[in-house]
PDB file of C-alpha atoms in Angstrom:
ATOM      1  CA  LEU A 154      -2.460 -43.625  35.998  1.00  0.00           C
ATOM      2  CA  LEU A 155      -4.767 -43.208  38.368  1.00  0.00           C
ATOM      3  CA  PRO A 156      -5.514 -39.548  39.895  1.00  0.00           C
ATOM      4  CA  PRO A 157      -4.469 -38.913  43.553  1.00  0.00           C
ATOM      5  CA  ALA A 158      -6.627 -40.075  46.484  1.00  0.00           C
ATOM      6  CA  GLY A 159      -9.394 -37.426  46.615  1.00  0.00           C
ATOM      7  CA  ARG A 160      -9.546 -35.774  42.844  1.00  0.00           C
ATOM      8  CA  ALA A 161     -11.946 -36.941  39.864  1.00  0.00           C
ATOM      9  CA  LEU A 162      -9.906 -37.637  36.101  1.00  0.00           C
ATOM     10  CA  ASP A 163     -11.481 -35.452  34.137  1.00  0.00           C
ATOM     11  CA  VAL A 164     -10.871 -35.751  30.827  1.00  0.00           C
ATOM     12  CA  GLY A 165     -13.150 -33.003  29.771  1.00  0.00           C
ATOM     13  CA  GLN A 166     -11.295 -30.397  31.598  1.00  0.00           C
ATOM     14  CA  LYS A 167      -8.444 -31.001  30.301  1.00  0.00           C
ATOM     15  CA  GLN A 168      -8.822 -30.866  26.974  1.00  0.00           C
ATOM     16  CA  ARG A 169     -10.592 -27.187  27.686  1.00  0.00           C
ATOM     17  CA  ASP A 170      -7.665 -26.464  29.473  1.00  0.00           C
ATOM     18  CA  ARG A 171      -5.507 -27.218  26.540  1.00  0.00           C
ATOM     19  CA  ALA A 172      -8.328 -24.997  24.276  1.00  0.00           C
ATOM     20  CA  ALA A 173      -8.266 -22.386  26.064  1.00  0.00           C
ATOM     21  CA  GLY A 174      -4.073 -22.325  25.997  1.00  0.00           C
ATOM     22  CA  GLN A 175      -4.354 -22.631  22.939  1.00  0.00           C
ATOM     23  CA  ASP A 176      -6.625 -19.969  22.383  1.00  0.00           C
ATOM     24  CA  GLU A 177      -4.209 -17.759  24.244  1.00  0.00           C
ATOM     25  CA  LEU A 178      -1.513 -18.374  21.873  1.00  0.00           C
ATOM     26  CA  ALA A 179      -3.466 -17.629  18.971  1.00  0.00           C
ATOM     27  CA  PRO A 180      -2.778 -13.859  18.765  1.00  0.00           C
ATOM     28  CA  VAL A 181       0.919 -14.060  19.260  1.00  0.00           C
ATOM     29  CA  VAL A 182       0.778 -16.765  16.562  1.00  0.00           C
ATOM     30  CA  HIS A 183      -0.901 -14.014  14.245  1.00  0.00           C
ATOM     31  CA  ARG A 184       1.493 -11.725  15.537  1.00  0.00           C
ATOM     32  CA  ARG A 185       4.595 -13.545  14.815  1.00  0.00           C
ATOM     33  CA  ARG A 186       2.866 -15.260  11.600  1.00  0.00           C
ATOM     34  CA  VAL A 187       2.221 -11.749   9.912  1.00  0.00           C
ATOM     35  CA  PRO A 188       6.258 -10.000   9.872  1.00  0.00           C
ATOM     36  CA  VAL A 189       7.045 -13.532   8.762  1.00  0.00           C
ATOM     37  CA  GLU A 190       4.378 -13.433   5.455  1.00  0.00           C
ATOM     38  CA  ARG A 191       5.620  -9.420   5.076  1.00  0.00           C
ATOM     39  CA  SER A 192       9.405 -10.700   4.518  1.00  0.00           C
ATOM     40  CA  GLU A 193       8.433 -13.341   1.823  1.00  0.00           C
ATOM     41  CA  GLN A 194       6.377 -11.233   0.443  1.00  0.00           C
ATOM     42  CA  ARG A 195       9.731  -8.197   0.314  1.00  0.00           C
ATOM     43  CA  GLU A 196      11.453 -10.753  -0.716  1.00  0.00           C
ATOM     44  CA  ARG A 197       9.653 -12.471  -3.559  1.00  0.00           C
ATOM     45  CA  GLY A 198       9.023  -8.086  -4.682  1.00  0.00           C
ATOM     46  CA  LEU A 199      13.218  -7.855  -4.507  1.00  0.00           C
ATOM     47  CA  ARG A 200      14.014 -11.648  -6.579  1.00  0.00           C
ATOM     48  CA  ALA A 201      11.254 -10.314  -9.449  1.00  0.00           C
ATOM     49  CA  GLN A 202      13.339  -6.697  -9.261  1.00  0.00           C
ATOM     50  CA  SER A 203      16.476  -8.165  -9.208  1.00  0.00           C
ATOM     51  CA  GLU A 204      15.859 -10.537 -12.108  1.00  0.00           C
ATOM     52  CA  ALA A 205      14.263  -7.301 -14.685  1.00  0.00           C
ATOM     53  CA  LEU A 206      17.145  -5.740 -13.729  1.00  0.00           C
ATOM     54  CA  LEU A 207      19.388  -8.848 -14.793  1.00  0.00           C
ATOM     55  CA  ALA A 208      17.249  -9.084 -17.671  1.00  0.00           C
ATOM     56  CA  GLY A 209      17.825  -5.186 -18.508  1.00  0.00           C
ATOM     57  CA  VAL A 210      21.294  -5.614 -18.300  1.00  0.00           C
ATOM     58  CA  ARG A 211      22.357  -8.329 -20.429  1.00  0.00           C
ATOM     59  CA  ALA A 212      19.978  -6.434 -23.385  1.00  0.00           C
ATOM     60  CA  LEU A 213      22.622  -4.154 -23.015  1.00  0.00           C
ATOM     61  CA  THR A 214      25.095  -6.132 -23.162  1.00  0.00           C
ATOM     62  CA  GLU A 215      23.161  -8.423 -26.452  1.00  0.00           C
ATOM     63  CA  ALA A 216      21.419  -5.725 -28.293  1.00  0.00           C
ATOM     64  CA  SER A 217      22.667  -5.077 -31.672  1.00  0.00           C
ATOM     65  CA  THR A 218      21.483  -2.081 -33.106  1.00  0.00           C
ATOM     66  CA  PRO A 219      19.720   0.563 -31.363  1.00  0.00           C
ATOM     67  CA  ASP A 220      15.991  -0.651 -31.974  1.00  0.00           C
ATOM     68  CA  ASP A 221      17.314  -4.181 -30.748  1.00  0.00           C
ATOM     69  CA  LEU A 222      18.434  -2.115 -27.778  1.00  0.00           C
ATOM     70  CA  PHE A 223      14.642  -1.314 -27.316  1.00  0.00           C
ATOM     71  CA  ALA A 224      13.080  -3.889 -28.146  1.00  0.00           C
ATOM     72  CA  ARG A 225      14.914  -6.249 -25.347  1.00  0.00           C
ATOM     73  CA  VAL A 226      14.511  -3.922 -22.709  1.00  0.00           C
ATOM     74  CA  LEU A 227      10.961  -2.880 -22.993  1.00  0.00           C
ATOM     75  CA  GLU A 228      10.599  -6.883 -22.473  1.00  0.00           C
ATOM     76  CA  ALA A 229      12.497  -6.908 -19.752  1.00  0.00           C
ATOM     77  CA  LEU A 230      10.601  -3.525 -18.171  1.00  0.00           C
ATOM     78  CA  ARG A 231       7.194  -5.784 -19.013  1.00  0.00           C
ATOM     79  CA  GLU A 232       7.053  -7.036 -15.203  1.00  0.00           C
ATOM     80  CA  PRO A 233       8.547  -4.410 -13.020  1.00  0.00           C
ATOM     81  CA  LEU A 234       6.622  -1.441 -14.646  1.00  0.00           C
ATOM     82  CA  SER A 235       3.105  -4.363 -15.178  1.00  0.00           C
ATOM     83  CA  PHE A 236       2.106  -2.878 -18.586  1.00  0.00           C
ATOM     84  CA  ASP A 237       0.253  -4.767 -21.010  1.00  0.00           C
ATOM     85  CA  ASP A 238       1.903  -2.845 -24.438  1.00  0.00           C
ATOM     86  CA  ALA A 239       5.721  -0.496 -24.743  1.00  0.00           C
ATOM     87  CA  PHE A 240       6.681   1.163 -27.110  1.00  0.00           C
ATOM     88  CA  VAL A 241       9.007   3.510 -28.409  1.00  0.00           C
ATOM     89  CA  LEU A 242       8.714   6.403 -30.922  1.00  0.00           C
ATOM     90  CA  ARG A 243      11.672   8.054 -32.441  1.00  0.00           C
ATOM     91  CA  ALA A 244      11.924  11.262 -34.602  1.00  0.00           C
ATOM     92  CA  SER A 245      12.880   8.757 -38.072  1.00  0.00           C
ATOM     93  CA  ALA A 246       9.912  10.051 -40.382  1.00  0.00           C
ATOM     94  CA  GLY A 247      10.341  13.225 -40.881  1.00  0.00           C
ATOM     95  CA  PRO A 248       9.834  16.864 -38.463  1.00  0.00           C
ATOM     96  CA  GLY A 249       7.123  16.537 -36.500  1.00  0.00           C
ATOM     97  CA  THR A 250       6.769  12.632 -36.949  1.00  0.00           C
ATOM     98  CA  LEU A 251       7.344  10.052 -34.702  1.00  0.00           C
ATOM     99  CA  VAL A 252       7.206   5.896 -35.821  1.00  0.00           C
ATOM    100  CA  ALA A 253       6.962   3.004 -33.189  1.00  0.00           C
ATOM    101  CA  THR A 254      10.994   1.699 -33.541  1.00  0.00           C
ATOM    102  CA  ALA A 255      10.076  -1.137 -30.819  1.00  0.00           C
ATOM    103  CA  ALA A 256       7.147  -2.674 -29.409  1.00  0.00           C
ATOM    104  CA  THR A 257       5.806  -5.416 -27.348  1.00  0.00           C
ATOM    105  CA  ASN A 258       2.581  -5.431 -29.914  1.00  0.00           C
ATOM    106  CA  PRO A 259       2.979  -6.343 -33.733  1.00  0.00           C
ATOM    107  CA  ILE A 260       0.317  -3.747 -33.773  1.00  0.00           C
ATOM    108  CA  LEU A 261       2.053  -0.780 -33.013  1.00  0.00           C
ATOM    109  CA  LEU A 262       5.328  -1.991 -34.587  1.00  0.00           C
ATOM    110  CA  ASP A 263       5.903   1.175 -37.816  1.00  0.00           C
ATOM    111  CA  SER A 264       2.516   3.042 -36.390  1.00  0.00           C
ATOM    112  CA  ARG A 265       2.921   6.570 -37.178  1.00  0.00           C
ATOM    113  CA  TRP A 266       2.474   9.862 -34.633  1.00  0.00           C
ATOM    114  CA  THR A 267       1.986  13.278 -35.464  1.00  0.00           C
ATOM    115  CA  ILE A 268       2.811  15.406 -32.814  1.00  0.00           C
ATOM    116  CA  ALA A 269       0.403  17.388 -30.921  1.00  0.00           C
ATOM    117  CA  LYS A 270       0.325  18.963 -27.730  1.00  0.00           C
ATOM    118  CA  GLY A 271       0.130  15.525 -26.149  1.00  0.00           C
ATOM    119  CA  PHE A 272       3.819  14.543 -27.280  1.00  0.00           C
ATOM    120  CA  ALA A 273       5.201  17.786 -27.797  1.00  0.00           C
ATOM    121  CA  ARG A 274       4.930  19.303 -24.634  1.00  0.00           C
ATOM    122  CA  ILE A 275       6.478  15.794 -22.916  1.00  0.00           C
ATOM    123  CA  LEU A 276       9.445  16.427 -25.310  1.00  0.00           C
ATOM    124  CA  GLU A 277       9.876  19.710 -24.629  1.00  0.00           C
ATOM    125  CA  ALA A 278       9.174  19.240 -20.907  1.00  0.00           C
ATOM    126  CA  GLY A 279      11.479  16.005 -20.569  1.00  0.00           C
ATOM    127  CA  ARG A 280       9.200  15.376 -17.759  1.00  0.00           C
ATOM    128  CA  VAL A 281       7.117  11.569 -17.165  1.00  0.00           C
ATOM    129  CA  VAL A 282       3.576  12.397 -18.579  1.00  0.00           C
ATOM    130  CA  ILE A 283       0.545  10.233 -17.362  1.00  0.00           C
ATOM    131  CA  HIS A 284      -2.707  10.408 -20.067  1.00  0.00           C
ATOM    132  CA  LEU A 285      -5.487   8.558 -17.313  1.00  0.00           C
ATOM    133  CA  GLU A 286      -7.880   8.709 -20.552  1.00  0.00           C
ATOM    134  CA  THR A 287      -5.503   8.510 -24.081  1.00  0.00           C
ATOM    135  CA  GLY A 288      -9.185   8.958 -26.016  1.00  0.00           C
ATOM    136  CA  LEU A 289      -8.928  12.060 -24.977  1.00  0.00           C
ATOM    137  CA  ILE A 290      -5.546  12.750 -25.981  1.00  0.00           C
ATOM    138  CA  GLY A 291      -4.961  14.310 -30.220  1.00  0.00           C
ATOM    139  CA  GLU A 292      -2.377  11.916 -30.903  1.00  0.00           C
ATOM    140  CA  TRP A 293      -4.043   8.827 -29.757  1.00  0.00           C
ATOM    141  CA  LYS A 294      -7.156  10.308 -31.477  1.00  0.00           C
ATOM    142  CA  ALA A 295      -5.573  10.008 -34.459  1.00  0.00           C
ATOM    143  CA  GLN A 296      -4.838   6.500 -34.576  1.00  0.00           C
ATOM    144  CA  PRO A 297      -6.430   4.027 -35.829  1.00  0.00           C
ATOM    145  CA  PRO A 298      -9.051   1.663 -34.150  1.00  0.00           C
ATOM    146  CA  GLU A 299      -6.725  -2.055 -33.954  1.00  0.00           C
ATOM    147  CA  ILE A 300      -3.824   0.965 -32.914  1.00  0.00           C
ATOM    148  CA  ARG A 301      -6.690   3.373 -30.064  1.00  0.00           C
ATOM    149  CA  ALA A 302      -7.553  -0.543 -29.344  1.00  0.00           C
ATOM    150  CA  THR A 303      -4.496  -1.162 -26.945  1.00  0.00           C
ATOM    151  CA  ALA A 304      -4.774   1.432 -24.177  1.00  0.00           C
ATOM    152  CA  GLY A 305      -6.636   3.034 -22.343  1.00  0.00           C
ATOM    153  CA  SER A 306      -4.011   4.709 -20.290  1.00  0.00           C
ATOM    154  CA  ALA A 307      -0.953   5.317 -20.537  1.00  0.00           C
ATOM    155  CA  ILE A 308       2.612   6.543 -18.684  1.00  0.00           C
ATOM    156  CA  CYS A 309       4.733   8.670 -20.950  1.00  0.00           C
ATOM    157  CA  ILE A 310       8.543   8.764 -21.011  1.00  0.00           C
ATOM    158  CA  PRO A 311      11.152  11.020 -22.613  1.00  0.00           C
ATOM    159  CA  LEU A 312      14.117   9.499 -23.535  1.00  0.00           C
ATOM    160  CA  ARG A 313      17.361  12.124 -24.291  1.00  0.00           C
ATOM    161  CA  GLY A 314      19.868  11.087 -25.861  1.00  0.00           C
ATOM    162  CA  THR A 315      23.036  12.823 -27.682  1.00  0.00           C
ATOM    163  CA  SER A 316      21.776  12.817 -31.303  1.00  0.00           C
ATOM    164  CA  GLU A 317      18.054  12.274 -30.985  1.00  0.00           C
ATOM    165  CA  THR A 318      14.818  12.460 -28.362  1.00  0.00           C
ATOM    166  CA  ALA A 319      12.590   9.807 -28.046  1.00  0.00           C
ATOM    167  CA  LEU A 320       9.134   8.309 -25.932  1.00  0.00           C
ATOM    168  CA  LEU A 321       9.157   4.883 -24.229  1.00  0.00           C
ATOM    169  CA  VAL A 322       5.044   4.319 -24.273  1.00  0.00           C
ATOM    170  CA  CYS A 323       3.642   1.974 -21.529  1.00  0.00           C
ATOM    171  CA  THR A 324       0.114   1.312 -21.558  1.00  0.00           C
ATOM    172  CA  ARG A 325      -2.310  -0.689 -19.828  1.00  0.00           C
ATOM    173  CA  GLN A 326      -6.048  -1.440 -21.594  1.00  0.00           C
ATOM    174  CA  SER A 327      -7.785  -0.421 -18.253  1.00  0.00           C
TER     175      SER A 327
END
């Protein structure tokens, strides 16, 4: 294993050549790794969505009452919608008042909400509304401190049925 005549064996040069080849390959390896990582990330997201959808369908088939249905759906939606708490307000306490009949947080369950401009606009228009600062909304201002503390922001989603209208409220503390 001696080098051919007239050539010296330079082990250091071979290592430098090998390192240079690896340096040249680094961008290629990186370009190939990034799409794989993105594909894996997308696959994890799709799997989470599928699991949430399955949990929602399971909630639809296993619920025995409307309030049970809402409670199960709220839990199924927690991860994909990324909320801290959620509750469903239904008109079951008389005109102009909504009651939380399902909630992820026991503090919110059975809370009473007087409809003011904020919720009236959502219910009348039938459009989703995001409250970036719940403390500025009349309905939230009227709540006791322990309920106000559960939300810094909220997304309010009107739910229209044939016999009643409800409001799904998903909150974030920050």
